[in-house]
Coordinates of C-alpha atoms in Angstrom, one line a residue:
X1 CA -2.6 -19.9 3.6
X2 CA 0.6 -18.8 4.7
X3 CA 3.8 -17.9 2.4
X4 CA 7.0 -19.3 3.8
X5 CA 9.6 -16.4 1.5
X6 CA 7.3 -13.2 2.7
X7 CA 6.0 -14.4 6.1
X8 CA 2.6 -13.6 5.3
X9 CA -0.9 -15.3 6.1
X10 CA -3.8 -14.9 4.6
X11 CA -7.3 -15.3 6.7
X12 CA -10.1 -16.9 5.0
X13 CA -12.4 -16.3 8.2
X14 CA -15.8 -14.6 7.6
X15 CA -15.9 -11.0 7.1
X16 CA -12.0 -10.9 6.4
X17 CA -10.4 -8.4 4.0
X18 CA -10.1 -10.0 0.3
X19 CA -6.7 -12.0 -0.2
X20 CA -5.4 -9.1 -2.3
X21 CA -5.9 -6.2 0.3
X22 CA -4.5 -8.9 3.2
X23 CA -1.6 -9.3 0.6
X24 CA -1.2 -5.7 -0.3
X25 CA -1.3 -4.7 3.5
X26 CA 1.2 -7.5 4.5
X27 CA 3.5 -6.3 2.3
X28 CA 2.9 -2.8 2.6
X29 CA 2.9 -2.8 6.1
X30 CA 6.6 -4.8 6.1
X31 CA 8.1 -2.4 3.9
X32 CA 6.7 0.3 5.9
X33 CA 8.4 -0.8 9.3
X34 CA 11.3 -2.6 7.7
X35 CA 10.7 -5.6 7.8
X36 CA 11.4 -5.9 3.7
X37 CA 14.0 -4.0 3.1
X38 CA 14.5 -1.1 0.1
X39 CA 15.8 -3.5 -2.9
X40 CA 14.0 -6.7 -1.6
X41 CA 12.8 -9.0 -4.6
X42 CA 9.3 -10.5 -4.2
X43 CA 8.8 -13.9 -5.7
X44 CA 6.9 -13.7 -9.2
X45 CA 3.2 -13.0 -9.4
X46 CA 3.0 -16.7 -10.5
X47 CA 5.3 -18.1 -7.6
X48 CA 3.5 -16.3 -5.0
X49 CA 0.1 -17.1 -5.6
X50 CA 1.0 -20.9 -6.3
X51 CA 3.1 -20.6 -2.9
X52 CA -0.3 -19.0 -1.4
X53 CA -2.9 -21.2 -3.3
X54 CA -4.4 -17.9 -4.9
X55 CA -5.4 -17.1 -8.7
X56 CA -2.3 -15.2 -10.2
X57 CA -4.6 -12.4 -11.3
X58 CA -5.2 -11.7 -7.3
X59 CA -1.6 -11.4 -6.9
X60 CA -1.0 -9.5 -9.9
X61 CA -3.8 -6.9 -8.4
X62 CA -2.1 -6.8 -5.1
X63 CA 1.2 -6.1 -7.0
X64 CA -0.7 -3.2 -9.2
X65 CA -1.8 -1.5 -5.9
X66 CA 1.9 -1.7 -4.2
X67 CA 3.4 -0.2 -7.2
X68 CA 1.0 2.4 -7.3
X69 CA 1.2 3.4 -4.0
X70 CA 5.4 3.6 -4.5
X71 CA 5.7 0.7 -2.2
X72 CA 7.1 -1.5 -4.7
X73 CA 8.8 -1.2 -8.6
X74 CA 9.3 -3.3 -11.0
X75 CA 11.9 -3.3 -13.0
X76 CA 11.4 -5.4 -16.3
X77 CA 12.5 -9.0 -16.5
X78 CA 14.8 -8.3 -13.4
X79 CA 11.3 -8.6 -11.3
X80 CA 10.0 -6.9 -8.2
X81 CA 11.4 -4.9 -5.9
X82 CA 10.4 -3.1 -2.3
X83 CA 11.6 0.5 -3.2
X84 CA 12.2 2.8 -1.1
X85 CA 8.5 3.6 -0.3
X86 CA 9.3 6.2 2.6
X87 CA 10.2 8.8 0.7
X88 CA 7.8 8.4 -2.0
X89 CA 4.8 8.2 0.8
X90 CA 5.8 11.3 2.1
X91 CA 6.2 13.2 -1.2
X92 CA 2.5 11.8 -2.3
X93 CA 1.0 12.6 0.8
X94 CA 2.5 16.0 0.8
X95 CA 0.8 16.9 -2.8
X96 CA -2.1 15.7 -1.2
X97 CA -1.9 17.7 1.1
X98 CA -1.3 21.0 -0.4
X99 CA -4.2 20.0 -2.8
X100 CA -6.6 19.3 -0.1
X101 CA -5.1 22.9 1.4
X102 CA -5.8 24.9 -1.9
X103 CA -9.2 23.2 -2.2
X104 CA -10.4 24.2 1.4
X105 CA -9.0 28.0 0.9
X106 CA -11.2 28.0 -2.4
X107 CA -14.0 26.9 -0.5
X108 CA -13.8 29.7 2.0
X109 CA -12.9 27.8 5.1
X110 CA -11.3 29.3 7.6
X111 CA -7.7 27.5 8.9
X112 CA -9.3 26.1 11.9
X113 CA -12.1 25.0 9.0
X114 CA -9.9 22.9 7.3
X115 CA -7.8 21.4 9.7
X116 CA -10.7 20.4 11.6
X117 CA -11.9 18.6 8.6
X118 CA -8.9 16.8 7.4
X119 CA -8.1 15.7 11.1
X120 CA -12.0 14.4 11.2
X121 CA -11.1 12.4 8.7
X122 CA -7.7 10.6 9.4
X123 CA -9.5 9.8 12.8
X124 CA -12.1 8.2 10.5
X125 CA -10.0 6.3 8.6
X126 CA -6.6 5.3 11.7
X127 CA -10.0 4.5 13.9
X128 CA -8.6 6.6 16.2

């Protein structure tokens, strides 16, 4: 399934990740490196999954996801828009962050402690 508007392909092959999280990933991922610009409108959540072949609700999840992760906002009957999702990543991961930073020194770990831990697991979950 492959959208023609967004550019993006969606693997039905065995063990692939569920249409949303391809879709949301697709879309995050463009945004990310540019590829959708800030202010780019997405098709509806109807248009897209009849352009895909997918049940409007697994768009509509997709969508939900991007919007809370700041990639995306929409803005009424005007539809969906890329925002600008750089500086809102960086803000959210900041507070997170400083809350995983608070929550370590509560705990009594030393700095070395704590950084250990959080760079344990961003190599768990970059697979690096």
């Amino acid at each position: 399934m492959t959208s023609t508007n967004l550019k993006i392909t969606l693997s039905q092959a065995a063990g692939a990740p569920a249409p949303y999280e391809q879709l949301r990933a697709q879309i995050a991922d463009r945004a990310r490196s540019g590829g959708l610009p800030a202010g780019f409108k997405l098709p509806t959540v109807r248009g897209l999954a009849e352009e895909l072949g997918l049940a409007a609700n697994t768009v509509a999840k997709a969508y939900r996801a991007l919007e809370a992760d700041g990639v995306i906002e929409t803005r009424g009957r005007h539809g969906t828009f890329i925002a600008a999702a750089g500086d809102a990543a960086a803000r959210e991961a900041a507070g997170a962050a400083q809350v995983y930073a608070e929550r370590a020194q509560r705990l009594g770990l030393t700095f070395d402690e704590a950084l250990a831990a959080a760079l344990d697991a961003l190599r768990a979950r970059y697979g690096q």
